Coordinates of C-alpha atoms in Angstrom, one line a residue:
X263 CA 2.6 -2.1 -0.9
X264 CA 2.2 -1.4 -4.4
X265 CA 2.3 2.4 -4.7
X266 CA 6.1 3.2 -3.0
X267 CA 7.1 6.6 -3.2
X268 CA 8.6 6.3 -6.5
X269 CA 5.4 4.9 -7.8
X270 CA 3.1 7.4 -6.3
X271 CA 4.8 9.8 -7.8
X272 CA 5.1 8.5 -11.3
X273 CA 0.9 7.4 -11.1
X274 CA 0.2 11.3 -9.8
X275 CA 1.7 12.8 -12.5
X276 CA 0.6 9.9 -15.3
X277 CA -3.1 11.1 -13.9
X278 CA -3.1 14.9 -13.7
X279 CA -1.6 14.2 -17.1
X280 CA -4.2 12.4 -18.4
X281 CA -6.8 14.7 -16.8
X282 CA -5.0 17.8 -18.5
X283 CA -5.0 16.6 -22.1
X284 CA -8.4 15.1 -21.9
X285 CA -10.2 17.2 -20.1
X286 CA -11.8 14.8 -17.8
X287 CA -14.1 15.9 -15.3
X288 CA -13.1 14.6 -12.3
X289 CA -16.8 15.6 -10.7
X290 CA -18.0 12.5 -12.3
X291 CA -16.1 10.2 -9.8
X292 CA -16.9 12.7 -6.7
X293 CA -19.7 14.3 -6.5
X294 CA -20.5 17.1 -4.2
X295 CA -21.9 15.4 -1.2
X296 CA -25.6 16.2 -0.3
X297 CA -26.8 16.6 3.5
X298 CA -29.1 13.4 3.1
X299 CA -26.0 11.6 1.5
X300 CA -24.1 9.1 3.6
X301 CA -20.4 9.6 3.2
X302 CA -17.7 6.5 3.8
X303 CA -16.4 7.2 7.3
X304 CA -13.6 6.3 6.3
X305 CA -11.0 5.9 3.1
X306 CA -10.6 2.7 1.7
X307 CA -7.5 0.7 3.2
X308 CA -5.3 -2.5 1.8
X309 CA -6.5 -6.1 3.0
X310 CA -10.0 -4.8 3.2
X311 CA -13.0 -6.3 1.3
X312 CA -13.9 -3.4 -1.9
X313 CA -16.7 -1.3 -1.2
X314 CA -18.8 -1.9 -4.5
X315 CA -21.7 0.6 -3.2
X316 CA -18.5 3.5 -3.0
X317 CA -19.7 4.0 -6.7
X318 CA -16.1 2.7 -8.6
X319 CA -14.7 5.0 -11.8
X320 CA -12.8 4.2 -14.5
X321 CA -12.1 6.4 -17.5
X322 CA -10.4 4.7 -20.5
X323 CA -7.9 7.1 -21.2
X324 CA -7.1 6.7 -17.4
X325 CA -6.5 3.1 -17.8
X326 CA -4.5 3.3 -21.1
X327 CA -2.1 5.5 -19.8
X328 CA -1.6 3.1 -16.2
X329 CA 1.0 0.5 -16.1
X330 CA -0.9 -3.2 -17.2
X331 CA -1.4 -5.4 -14.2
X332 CA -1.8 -9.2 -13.9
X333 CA -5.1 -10.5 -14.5
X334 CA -7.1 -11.0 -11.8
X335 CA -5.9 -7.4 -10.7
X336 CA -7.8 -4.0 -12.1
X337 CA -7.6 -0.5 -10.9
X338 CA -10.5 1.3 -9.6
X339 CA -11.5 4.7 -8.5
X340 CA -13.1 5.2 -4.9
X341 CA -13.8 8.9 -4.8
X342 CA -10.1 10.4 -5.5
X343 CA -8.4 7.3 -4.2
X344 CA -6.7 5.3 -7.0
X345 CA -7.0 1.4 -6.1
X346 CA -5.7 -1.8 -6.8
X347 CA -8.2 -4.8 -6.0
X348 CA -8.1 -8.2 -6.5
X349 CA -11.4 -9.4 -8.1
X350 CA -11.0 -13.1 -7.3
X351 CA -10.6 -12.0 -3.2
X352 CA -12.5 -9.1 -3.3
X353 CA -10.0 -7.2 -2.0
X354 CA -8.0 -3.7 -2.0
X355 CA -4.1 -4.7 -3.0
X356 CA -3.1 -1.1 -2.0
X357 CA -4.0 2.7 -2.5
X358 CA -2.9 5.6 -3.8
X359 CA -4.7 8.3 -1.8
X360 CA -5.6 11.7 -3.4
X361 CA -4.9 10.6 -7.0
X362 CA -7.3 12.5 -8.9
X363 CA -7.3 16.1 -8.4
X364 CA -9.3 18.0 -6.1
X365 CA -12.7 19.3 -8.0
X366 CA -14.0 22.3 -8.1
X367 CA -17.8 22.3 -7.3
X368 CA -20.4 24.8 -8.2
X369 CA -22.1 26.8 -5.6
X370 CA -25.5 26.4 -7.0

């Protein structure tokens, strides 16, 4: 796989980086989850087809700050997962599980 140890490591800190010195709020890629909301049963694996309805994220500064990839390769955000997908196949290259930081939701 893509993410190896190493990698993982380097793309976890590159993010809660990122996420630090911009500020981003990470609630806008997961969002509290409602009792009439369907939930994914489960995370996204490699070699499956990409959930498009899992609602995808990706913040420019996020992206700047990633290693480039080859063309027909992108990185995508399924909830905190970090992906890589293959837009010609349609399908997840790898993930990084638990990339973004856990949010903090309001009680109200």
């Amino acid at each position: 796989g893509f993410f190896t140890p190493d990698v993982s490591k380097y793309f976890r800190e590159r993010i809660d980086a990122i996420v630090q010195e911009t500020g981003l709020d990470v609630t806008t890629a997961i969002e509290a989850p409602d009792e009439d909301e369907i939930i994914l049963a489960a995370p996204p694996r490699a070699a499956e087809p990409i959930p498009w309805n899992a609602g995808p994220a990706m913040w420019p500064s996020v992206l700047l700050a990633l290693p480039e990839l080859p063309p027909a390769v992108e990185y995508r955000f399924l909830g905190r997962h970090l992906v890589t997908i293959d837009g010609v196949a349609t399908l997840i290259v790898d993930v990084l599980y638990d990339a973004l930081p856990e949010p903090e939701f309001s009680s109200s």
